[in-house]
């Protein structure tokens, strides 16, 4: 349940926002650089695992700021939010607190691809995140700008060419030590802002630019391959200047669905939710775009932007003559601004005003803040391990847009996983990985580290091969036990709740399977359901629940003594029943992939001298990407099936030799122990 009361933030700032001068002699376990969605989740996760953590951000009051669209979730993205919540992350609960318009996207399709989404109140979301972070045990938050990483010689017992031991702040006088560092720089890594023909350094309007020294350290000192990406944001429109009667009203769901498994309802009451509005571009919009191209240097450059959230300039040039959707979305309960989703633009402000006034509801609209574009550096993510640690550098982890992704949800998912692993590494515990067979987070990370990016990466349900198993409704069953038992980032309270849910669902499924009746008997019990009586087969309650017209409530009404105690799980049981045949069919394929992912490939292997039949091209790919497992190698572009078989044989032979060597050493140790025991028993 949502019972959280936000304390006054100024009362929290004094104990956590230390002056940086007090930190120079302190040894932290983890330092997180950046206070965006990746950074906040990373810092919180590291602290939950048990690490003394320092979060460095340019401005504490912008922690949790929604830089672009004030929304959370969606198709594919909502699955990530549910998984972050299942691992005790922040964004799901923050969304439940700040949401002002909740809806489930894709409802006409199966529950596996439903997309939980919420429009957010910007201030409420920021307040919640700041309140959570600034009251988190073992977490210190300071304001500052990081100039460079502290780099030393590596630990010879671990793979890597360098080791990061801390950071130096931009004033050059303060060096802060840590065992692990997580970079979540977002669009601030050598960021440049674009409006019309004007360019200025920065990653977000109103914030100071980041130091160029950090990019230099990554490229020159650590030798990492970097690239350049771009994104943009639309102008913010004064709400009272828009005639919303000329747009199509879009109401929220009458019963809001919380993101968090810990919440039974949202902070915003159903009747207090705000609507959104839909309108469309006109030929006049296309005319303004084409007439102003020479005044827009951002759109003329070759830097790749997000394909699935393009600027209005890109949409017009790519799809001429079409009408494009524009959603007018509220920015908060008391906000006087609207966010025009679909109108990201970088033309001069006066041209932006001309453009939006070509859309009927905005004929007299006024712009509060103009749209702008951002270009920024990213690190090619194939240089990372599945733990999001830089392969060549001990103690350095990356998360968020620095890895070539786009979106709050993708950043939050990476941040949580990088932060948890950074903490485990700092505390001398092994890092952990998530398989693409068990989570969307695993799909996201595997896609990044195995395939890399050529444009900003966005999550879709189509990227997950086993999406019928990786549903929004079962993220707690899939990930919460792992988060508690293996990772250490989940609280005991959440873990116990997940066990209660798991046991209750299992008891309910057992009860359903125990209801074993003939079709004629079922027909008598459920006369309104079209059950064929021509077949003299026996059906269980679970079989019946797979029928489209059968709900768990109907079965509980027919068998109250067996099923009425499980009514709180009615929807989840219906979904479990519907997808059970699909999940059963997927089991063998999932087990095969998991076996391949359990076959590790040494990071120091010399692929060019490997005594295996591999082409030069395959050797070059393997040497460049250095996949951590055989499963990751199979997904690399250019790796042939024959190469996979040869690698598999090599791994098996190598593992067999290692096993033989281990057995020999154990036998020798056992003989030594027996000799010692015999010697001790001899008379002195």
XYZ file of C-alpha atoms in Angstrom:
684
model
C 0.000 0.000 0.000
C 1.049 3.574 -0.630
C 1.506 5.046 2.820
C 4.646 7.092 2.149
C 4.721 10.626 3.492
C 7.413 12.800 1.969
C 9.456 14.698 4.562
C 10.528 18.247 3.909
C 13.557 17.811 1.665
C 15.544 20.641 3.240
C 15.616 18.652 6.486
C 17.348 15.812 4.652
C 19.916 17.858 2.769
C 22.126 18.862 5.698
C 23.305 15.374 6.764
C 23.899 14.026 3.271
C 25.080 16.961 1.191
C 28.517 17.236 2.710
C 31.059 19.771 1.568
C 33.371 17.879 -0.769
C 36.399 18.916 1.251
C 35.292 16.512 3.989
C 35.327 13.569 1.583
C 38.907 13.588 0.323
C 40.235 11.313 3.043
C 37.280 8.948 2.964
C 37.415 5.566 1.206
C 34.079 4.683 -0.365
C 33.080 1.295 -1.656
C 31.185 2.768 -4.624
C 31.070 6.194 -6.256
C 28.188 6.889 -8.668
C 28.602 9.803 -11.059
C 25.308 11.358 -12.199
C 21.898 11.808 -10.566
C 19.586 10.816 -13.425
C 17.498 7.657 -13.677
C 20.515 5.371 -14.036
C 22.480 7.115 -11.294
C 19.698 7.153 -8.715
C 18.954 3.452 -9.192
C 22.681 2.611 -9.159
C 23.337 4.510 -5.937
C 20.293 3.066 -4.172
C 21.075 -0.491 -5.316
C 24.724 -0.254 -4.233
C 23.672 0.964 -0.793
C 21.061 -1.805 -0.466
C 23.704 -4.427 -1.246
C 25.699 -3.027 1.671
C 28.287 -0.709 0.104
C 29.259 2.687 1.486
C 28.162 4.733 -1.510
C 28.756 8.285 -2.711
C 26.509 9.859 -5.355
C 28.000 12.903 -7.108
C 25.605 15.106 -9.039
C 25.816 18.662 -10.351
C 22.666 19.792 -8.530
C 20.927 17.896 -5.750
C 17.599 19.606 -6.489
C 17.564 18.141 -10.037
C 17.947 14.529 -8.828
C 15.029 12.587 -10.289
C 14.223 15.276 -12.851
C 12.258 14.112 -15.891
C 14.356 15.776 -18.575
C 12.021 14.944 -21.436
C 8.563 13.344 -21.399
C 6.877 13.319 -17.961
C 5.841 9.680 -18.283
C 6.959 6.206 -17.268
C 6.461 2.798 -18.847
C 4.834 1.742 -22.094
C 5.149 -1.310 -24.325
C 8.438 -3.023 -23.438
C 9.358 -0.155 -21.136
C 6.631 -1.020 -18.622
C 8.108 -4.505 -18.334
C 11.447 -2.943 -17.376
C 9.783 -0.797 -14.706
C 8.081 -3.856 -13.208
C 11.398 -5.738 -13.158
C 13.261 -2.825 -11.571
C 10.562 -2.762 -8.898
C 10.831 -6.531 -8.383
C 14.518 -5.942 -7.603
C 13.543 -3.253 -5.053
C 14.321 -0.315 -7.344
C 12.836 3.143 -6.994
C 11.132 4.113 -10.249
C 8.055 1.870 -9.937
C 7.088 3.200 -6.508
C 7.934 6.732 -7.642
C 5.622 6.270 -10.623
C 2.792 5.109 -8.358
C 3.293 8.203 -6.196
C 3.616 10.729 -9.023
C 1.271 9.252 -11.646
C -1.667 11.397 -12.775
C -2.875 9.345 -15.776
C -2.542 5.540 -15.708
C -3.252 3.233 -18.641
C -2.379 -0.238 -19.882
C -1.246 -0.030 -23.507
C -1.756 -2.916 -25.954
C -4.771 -4.260 -24.043
C -6.272 -5.656 -27.244
C -3.368 -8.114 -27.359
C -2.328 -10.741 -24.846
C -1.219 -9.829 -21.295
C 2.384 -10.787 -22.127
C 2.746 -7.638 -24.243
C 0.612 -5.270 -22.189
C 2.433 -2.017 -21.496
C 1.816 -0.424 -18.077
C 2.227 3.348 -18.473
C 1.647 6.489 -16.437
C 1.759 10.205 -17.115
C 3.626 11.809 -14.208
C 3.616 14.958 -12.169
C 7.193 16.190 -12.583
C 7.485 17.724 -9.113
C 5.949 14.745 -7.309
C 8.294 12.330 -9.062
C 11.364 14.397 -8.241
C 10.295 14.820 -4.618
C 9.788 11.081 -4.192
C 13.168 10.109 -5.659
C 15.001 12.737 -3.635
C 13.226 11.719 -0.442
C 14.144 8.069 -0.988
C 17.787 8.735 -1.847
C 18.480 11.324 0.800
C 17.198 8.998 3.541
C 18.930 5.828 2.295
C 21.395 4.294 4.798
C 25.047 4.107 3.657
C 24.411 6.687 0.895
C 26.007 10.147 0.799
C 25.022 12.705 -1.837
C 27.203 15.671 -2.816
C 27.165 18.321 -5.501
C 30.112 18.425 -7.854
C 31.404 17.844 -11.364
C 33.824 14.986 -12.045
C 36.934 15.976 -14.003
C 38.614 12.595 -14.412
C 38.953 9.051 -13.139
C 41.835 7.955 -10.929
C 43.569 5.152 -12.831
C 46.301 2.817 -11.576
C 47.909 -0.483 -12.528
C 45.523 -3.455 -12.482
C 45.362 -6.279 -9.991
C 47.373 -8.998 -11.791
C 45.055 -11.702 -10.444
C 42.054 -10.220 -12.296
C 41.485 -9.570 -16.021
C 42.001 -6.021 -17.241
C 44.665 -3.526 -18.293
C 43.777 -0.748 -15.822
C 42.112 -0.217 -12.478
C 39.922 2.726 -11.475
C 40.418 3.745 -7.841
C 38.270 6.855 -7.584
C 37.541 10.240 -9.156
C 38.877 13.779 -9.202
C 36.471 16.703 -9.110
C 36.532 19.506 -11.650
C 38.277 22.026 -9.401
C 41.318 19.750 -9.537
C 41.932 19.769 -5.806
C 39.709 16.974 -4.569
C 40.435 13.304 -5.239
C 37.980 10.810 -3.731
C 38.846 7.107 -3.503
C 36.546 4.147 -4.132
C 36.809 0.457 -4.930
C 34.212 0.764 -7.728
C 32.984 3.670 -9.852
C 29.709 3.761 -11.817
C 29.436 6.334 -14.605
C 25.862 7.393 -15.439
C 26.563 10.624 -17.290
C 23.461 10.589 -19.508
C 23.674 13.241 -22.221
C 26.321 15.215 -20.316
C 29.402 13.351 -21.599
C 30.868 16.023 -23.916
C 27.280 17.135 -24.511
C 26.350 19.909 -26.952
C 22.989 21.717 -27.090
C 21.466 22.804 -30.415
C 18.745 25.365 -31.107
C 18.583 26.537 -34.702
C 22.111 27.489 -35.724
C 23.216 28.085 -32.129
C 25.397 25.518 -30.345
C 26.519 25.553 -26.717
C 28.145 22.992 -24.394
C 25.782 21.127 -22.065
C 23.594 18.080 -21.584
C 20.355 19.770 -20.523
C 19.020 23.320 -20.714
C 19.648 25.120 -17.438
C 22.499 22.866 -16.267
C 26.229 23.441 -16.491
C 28.167 21.375 -19.050
C 30.153 18.380 -17.852
C 33.914 18.389 -17.912
C 35.580 17.313 -21.125
C 38.239 15.615 -19.012
C 36.047 12.586 -18.363
C 35.630 11.850 -22.081
C 39.364 12.306 -22.527
C 40.098 9.804 -19.732
C 37.785 7.204 -21.248
C 39.201 7.546 -24.761
C 42.871 8.352 -24.248
C 43.762 6.877 -20.865
C 41.570 3.763 -20.951
C 41.498 3.327 -24.729
C 37.731 2.854 -24.962
C 35.944 3.170 -28.286
C 33.368 5.952 -28.164
C 30.762 7.280 -30.555
C 28.334 10.149 -30.875
C 24.530 10.067 -30.609
C 21.813 12.688 -30.534
C 18.377 13.216 -29.058
C 15.950 16.081 -28.622
C 12.971 17.402 -26.715
C 9.872 19.384 -27.768
C 8.896 22.899 -26.666
C 6.740 23.215 -23.555
C 3.403 24.857 -24.332
C 1.384 27.196 -22.098
C -1.760 25.182 -21.348
C -4.195 28.128 -21.299
C -3.129 29.133 -24.815
C -4.311 25.803 -26.304
C -7.896 25.097 -27.416
C -8.229 21.526 -26.169
C -11.803 21.289 -27.479
C -10.267 20.868 -30.952
C -8.290 17.769 -29.846
C -9.542 14.258 -29.139
C -10.018 13.519 -25.442
C -8.115 10.473 -24.152
C -9.208 9.317 -20.693
C -7.088 7.216 -18.308
C -8.055 3.757 -17.060
C -10.897 3.956 -14.559
C -8.964 1.677 -12.198
C -5.257 2.659 -12.157
C -2.828 -0.291 -12.152
C 0.202 0.314 -9.883
C 3.706 -0.367 -11.158
C 4.976 -1.651 -7.809
C 4.193 -5.105 -6.499
C 4.143 -3.585 -3.002
C 1.286 -1.208 -3.816
C -2.382 -2.080 -4.068
C -3.353 1.396 -5.286
C -1.809 4.595 -6.614
C -1.387 7.908 -4.801
C -3.652 9.652 -7.311
C -7.276 8.606 -6.833
C -9.071 7.331 -9.967
C -11.369 10.362 -10.147
C -8.427 12.774 -9.744
C -6.577 11.577 -12.847
C -6.041 14.047 -15.689
C -6.845 13.347 -19.361
C -4.498 13.552 -22.343
C -5.433 14.869 -25.790
C -4.659 13.695 -29.316
C -4.225 15.884 -32.369
C -2.385 15.668 -35.702
C 0.064 17.631 -37.806
C -1.080 19.425 -40.972
C 0.531 20.149 -44.354
C 1.496 23.503 -42.878
C 3.817 21.737 -40.417
C 5.657 20.049 -43.275
C 5.942 23.357 -45.101
C 7.516 25.095 -42.090
C 10.001 22.221 -41.617
C 11.157 22.321 -45.234
C 11.409 26.106 -45.337
C 13.616 26.190 -42.225
C 16.053 23.327 -42.894
C 18.903 25.711 -43.647
C 18.416 27.249 -40.175
C 18.665 23.906 -38.357
C 22.247 22.633 -38.001
C 21.257 19.743 -35.677
C 19.092 17.969 -38.264
C 21.705 18.406 -41.004
C 24.381 16.394 -39.170
C 24.999 12.668 -39.562
C 24.897 11.845 -35.848
C 22.359 9.066 -35.237
C 19.187 9.934 -33.357
C 16.430 7.752 -31.856
C 14.558 5.919 -34.616
C 11.476 5.279 -32.498
C 11.176 8.782 -31.024
C 12.351 10.979 -33.915
C 12.123 14.738 -34.198
C 9.279 16.229 -36.203
C 11.905 17.318 -38.772
C 13.067 13.702 -39.200
C 9.499 12.402 -39.457
C 8.528 14.928 -42.111
C 11.642 14.263 -44.198
C 11.336 10.479 -43.875
C 7.555 10.278 -44.399
C 6.527 13.241 -46.585
C 2.869 13.972 -47.116
C 1.706 12.179 -43.973
C -0.172 13.395 -40.928
C 1.618 12.591 -37.650
C 0.176 12.108 -34.167
C 0.783 14.729 -31.484
C -0.191 13.931 -27.884
C -0.853 16.893 -25.597
C 0.043 15.647 -22.135
C -0.181 17.362 -18.731
C 3.078 18.001 -16.846
C 1.512 17.954 -13.390
C -1.604 18.503 -11.304
C -0.846 22.177 -10.741
C 1.364 22.749 -13.804
C 0.259 25.288 -16.403
C 2.273 23.531 -19.139
C 1.551 20.859 -21.743
C 4.087 18.459 -23.223
C 3.474 17.974 -27.002
C 4.749 14.426 -27.482
C 5.737 13.939 -31.115
C 6.987 17.483 -31.666
C 10.639 17.196 -30.669
C 12.375 19.941 -32.673
C 15.596 21.947 -32.861
C 14.744 24.817 -35.225
C 15.007 28.460 -34.047
C 12.411 29.429 -31.391
C 10.473 31.763 -33.675
C 10.174 28.991 -36.278
C 9.044 26.572 -33.552
C 6.201 28.948 -32.736
C 5.225 29.134 -36.424
C 5.199 25.345 -36.632
C 3.035 24.588 -33.593
C 0.509 27.219 -34.693
C -0.067 25.179 -37.867
C -1.827 22.573 -35.666
C -5.511 23.437 -35.047
C -5.679 23.246 -31.217
C -2.515 25.365 -31.004
C -3.390 28.174 -33.447
C -2.840 30.695 -30.648
C -0.382 28.682 -28.543
C 2.487 30.252 -26.646
C 5.814 28.542 -25.988
C 7.119 28.565 -22.433
C 10.445 26.825 -23.202
C 11.668 26.071 -26.758
C 12.651 22.605 -27.862
C 16.306 21.763 -28.367
C 18.625 18.984 -29.473
C 21.520 17.312 -27.660
C 24.550 15.477 -29.002
C 26.695 13.476 -26.607
C 29.402 10.827 -26.381
C 28.669 7.181 -25.622
C 30.930 4.193 -25.024
C 30.488 1.261 -27.416
C 28.801 -1.238 -25.069
C 30.433 -4.355 -26.548
C 33.376 -3.358 -24.346
C 31.298 -4.239 -21.257
C 30.720 -7.523 -19.468
C 27.158 -8.720 -18.686
C 27.709 -7.207 -15.222
C 28.075 -3.818 -17.022
C 31.722 -3.625 -15.989
C 34.268 -2.378 -18.517
C 36.180 -5.503 -19.532
C 39.546 -3.780 -19.831
C 39.241 -1.745 -16.623
C 38.819 -3.158 -13.145
C 36.353 -1.322 -10.925
C 34.616 0.701 -13.656
C 30.920 0.205 -14.465
C 28.728 2.086 -16.968
C 24.940 2.515 -17.106
C 22.350 4.492 -19.059
C 22.788 6.658 -22.121
C 26.567 6.351 -21.869
C 25.947 2.780 -23.142
C 23.968 3.957 -26.175
C 20.409 3.548 -24.892
C 17.498 5.972 -24.811
C 14.706 6.259 -22.252
C 14.245 6.516 -18.498
C 13.306 2.861 -18.112
C 16.328 1.477 -19.971
C 18.576 3.756 -17.908
C 16.984 2.746 -14.601
C 17.328 -0.972 -15.395
C 21.009 -0.642 -16.268
C 21.642 1.594 -13.276
C 20.232 -0.901 -10.805
C 22.245 -3.781 -12.246
C 25.482 -1.804 -12.546
C 25.104 -0.431 -9.023
C 24.441 -3.840 -7.506
C 27.433 -5.371 -9.284
C 29.699 -2.433 -8.435
C 28.822 -2.967 -4.779
C 29.395 -6.715 -4.963
C 32.764 -6.175 -6.646
C 33.777 -3.595 -4.021
C 32.778 -5.973 -1.217
C 34.831 -8.823 -2.766
C 31.763 -10.753 -3.903
C 31.416 -12.170 -7.428
C 29.395 -10.150 -9.915
C 26.096 -11.601 -11.122
C 24.343 -11.708 -14.482
C 20.785 -11.873 -15.755
C 19.909 -14.198 -18.604
C 17.736 -13.053 -21.500
C 15.626 -16.132 -20.695
C 14.636 -14.743 -17.279
C 14.135 -11.001 -17.710
C 13.819 -8.026 -20.038
C 16.772 -6.520 -18.182
C 18.753 -9.570 -19.293
C 17.591 -9.031 -22.886
C 18.582 -5.355 -22.715
C 22.063 -6.025 -21.339
C 22.735 -8.989 -23.627
C 21.726 -6.973 -26.700
C 24.058 -4.145 -25.659
C 27.151 -6.165 -24.755
C 26.762 -8.746 -27.537
C 25.563 -6.675 -30.476
C 26.366 -3.069 -29.632
C 24.373 -0.114 -30.985
C 24.320 1.934 -34.166
C 21.490 4.172 -32.921
C 19.926 4.861 -29.497
C 18.596 1.528 -28.201
C 14.947 1.286 -27.102
C 13.278 -1.741 -25.531
C 10.386 -3.492 -27.302
C 8.581 -6.706 -26.389
C 9.631 -8.077 -29.807
C 13.267 -8.119 -28.632
C 12.468 -10.854 -26.074
C 12.297 -14.377 -27.498
C 10.439 -15.661 -24.438
C 8.042 -12.788 -23.821
C 5.186 -15.172 -22.960
C 7.240 -16.110 -19.886
C 8.639 -12.622 -19.208
C 5.350 -10.908 -18.453
C 4.691 -7.760 -16.404
C 2.523 -9.721 -13.975
C 5.183 -12.254 -12.936
C 8.307 -10.087 -12.616
C 8.220 -10.528 -8.839
C 8.199 -14.332 -9.113
C 11.065 -14.256 -11.617
C 13.380 -11.723 -9.998
C 12.622 -10.941 -6.350
C 13.957 -14.271 -4.977
C 17.107 -13.890 -7.093
C 17.505 -10.299 -5.953
C 17.381 -11.355 -2.309
C 19.171 -14.708 -2.382
C 21.863 -14.103 -5.021
C 22.274 -10.349 -5.497
C 21.489 -8.894 -2.093
C 19.594 -5.833 -3.379
C 16.103 -6.838 -2.183
C 14.748 -6.176 1.298
C 13.494 -8.955 3.549
C 10.002 -7.400 3.576
C 9.689 -7.570 -0.215
C 11.214 -11.059 -0.302
C 8.741 -12.427 2.251
C 5.856 -10.895 0.308
C 7.066 -12.519 -2.918
C 7.237 -15.894 -1.155
C 3.684 -15.436 0.105
C 2.481 -14.638 -3.406
C 4.413 -17.517 -4.961
C 3.089 -20.046 -2.441
C -0.464 -18.765 -2.747
C -0.374 -18.954 -6.536
C 1.034 -22.473 -6.393
C -1.679 -23.533 -3.944
C -4.326 -22.007 -6.197
C -2.981 -23.786 -9.300
C -2.913 -27.063 -7.375
C -6.517 -26.503 -6.309
C -7.531 -25.791 -9.905
C -5.837 -28.948 -11.163
C -7.612 -30.965 -8.454
C -10.994 -29.988 -9.926
C -11.229 -32.890 -12.386
C -14.619 -33.180 -14.097
C -16.195 -34.434 -17.317
C -17.324 -31.923 -19.930
C -20.970 -32.606 -19.072
C -20.320 -31.909 -15.386
C -18.509 -28.685 -16.254
C -21.464 -27.708 -18.447
C -23.782 -28.070 -15.485
C -21.464 -26.049 -13.256
C -20.924 -23.299 -15.849
C -24.007 -23.304 -18.104
C -23.123 -19.953 -19.718
C -19.758 -21.211 -21.016
C -19.741 -22.836 -24.506
C -18.178 -26.186 -23.546
C -18.447 -28.923 -26.161
C -20.054 -32.104 -24.789
C -19.237 -34.179 -27.874
C -15.886 -35.185 -26.403
C -15.994 -37.458 -23.391
C -12.781 -36.024 -21.954
C -12.004 -34.972 -18.426
C -10.950 -31.375 -17.847
C -9.345 -29.703 -14.840
C -10.190 -26.279 -13.500
C -6.904 -25.070 -14.984
C -8.000 -26.328 -18.415
C -11.287 -24.440 -18.078
C -9.531 -21.241 -17.039
C -7.771 -21.245 -20.423
C -11.149 -20.629 -22.110
C -11.660 -17.005 -23.171
C -15.114 -16.858 -21.581
C -14.063 -18.308 -18.216
C -12.792 -16.160 -15.371
C -11.363 -17.218 -12.041
C -14.273 -15.461 -10.337
C -16.691 -17.824 -12.147
C -14.775 -20.882 -10.977
C -14.536 -19.537 -7.420
C -18.298 -18.980 -7.419
C -18.851 -22.596 -8.527
C -16.293 -24.019 -6.046
C -16.125 -21.519 -3.168
C -14.741 -24.019 -0.659
C -11.677 -24.667 -2.855
C -11.004 -21.345 -4.551
C -12.580 -18.387 -2.734
C -9.457 -17.793 -0.589
C -7.427 -16.980 -3.733
C -9.598 -14.154 -5.077
C -6.850 -11.513 -4.697
C -4.901 -13.384 -7.402
C -7.808 -13.766 -9.846
C -6.221 -11.891 -12.755
C -2.774 -13.415 -12.228
C -4.213 -16.926 -12.173
C -6.120 -16.275 -15.396
C -2.902 -15.110 -17.077
C -0.933 -18.085 -15.696
C -3.531 -20.477 -17.108
C -3.628 -18.822 -20.547
C 0.158 -18.902 -20.976
C 0.891 -22.271 -19.390
C 0.913 -24.201 -22.732
C 3.232 -21.589 -24.307
C 5.594 -21.617 -21.337
C 5.721 -25.424 -21.347
C 6.714 -25.392 -25.024
C 9.456 -22.834 -24.338
C 11.071 -24.798 -21.518
C 13.401 -26.903 -23.683
C 14.639 -23.898 -25.657
C 15.174 -21.924 -22.452
C 17.139 -24.797 -20.931
C 19.333 -25.009 -24.062
C 20.166 -21.313 -23.946
C 20.857 -21.476 -20.229
C 23.277 -24.368 -20.764
C 25.123 -22.330 -23.395
C 25.221 -19.289 -21.125
C 26.721 -21.414 -18.369
C 29.667 -22.232 -20.650
C 32.052 -19.356 -19.988
C 34.705 -18.147 -22.411
C 37.930 -16.890 -20.741
C 38.381 -13.132 -21.180
C 42.122 -13.510 -21.787
C 41.748 -16.084 -24.548
C 43.856 -15.479 -27.693
C 41.363 -16.107 -30.492
C 43.969 -15.637 -33.214
C 46.055 -18.572 -31.968
C 43.161 -20.743 -30.792
C 43.682 -24.319 -32.153
C 40.154 -24.424 -33.572
C 38.852 -24.189 -37.134
C 37.649 -20.563 -37.273
C 37.765 -18.096 -40.147
C 39.809 -14.913 -39.824
C 36.586 -12.881 -39.817
C 35.142 -14.903 -36.935
C 38.398 -14.610 -34.975
C 38.367 -10.826 -35.458
C 34.758 -10.570 -34.239
C 35.435 -12.731 -31.182
C 38.609 -10.809 -30.357
C 36.856 -7.435 -30.675
C 33.710 -8.268 -28.683
C 35.129 -10.945 -26.339
C 31.801 -12.575 -25.401
C 31.619 -13.824 -21.823
C 29.762 -17.033 -22.658
C 29.129 -19.348 -25.552
C 25.501 -18.167 -25.530
C 26.614 -14.574 -26.065
C 28.911 -15.694 -28.898
C 26.022 -17.370 -30.742
C 24.192 -14.029 -30.949
C 27.053 -12.084 -32.508
C 26.497 -10.933 -36.081
C 28.906 -12.817 -38.374
C 29.347 -15.864 -36.131
C 28.473 -18.942 -38.216
C 26.819 -22.123 -36.877
C 30.028 -24.030 -37.694
C 32.043 -21.586 -35.597
C 29.629 -22.098 -32.696
C 30.041 -25.893 -32.907
C 33.823 -25.588 -32.933
C 33.749 -23.205 -29.982
C 31.416 -25.574 -28.142
C 33.815 -28.468 -28.673
C 36.724 -26.320 -27.499
C 34.830 -25.325 -24.329
C 33.904 -28.934 -23.603
C 37.462 -30.183 -24.077
C 38.843 -27.328 -21.967
C 36.317 -27.947 -19.208
C 37.095 -31.667 -19.273
C 40.815 -30.956 -18.905
C 40.115 -28.577 -16.019
C 37.911 -31.169 -14.344
C 40.603 -33.840 -14.763
C 43.213 -31.470 -13.346
C 40.968 -30.631 -10.377
C 40.370 -34.316 -9.678
C 44.103 -35.047 -9.790
C 44.832 -32.226 -7.355
C 42.083 -33.450 -5.022
C 43.481 -36.980 -5.138
C 46.993 -35.711 -4.425
C 45.715 -33.621 -1.520
C 43.829 -36.609 -0.169
C 46.990 -38.789 -0.376
C 48.975 -36.090 1.420
C 46.383 -35.962 4.183
C 46.479 -39.760 4.562
C 50.295 -39.720 4.765
C 50.173 -37.013 7.413
C 47.573 -38.957 9.376
C 49.654 -42.153 9.174
C 52.791 -40.288 10.260
C 50.979 -38.801 13.218
C 49.832 -42.249 14.370
C 53.377 -43.693 14.423
C 55.050 -43.964 17.875
C 57.490 -41.127 18.551
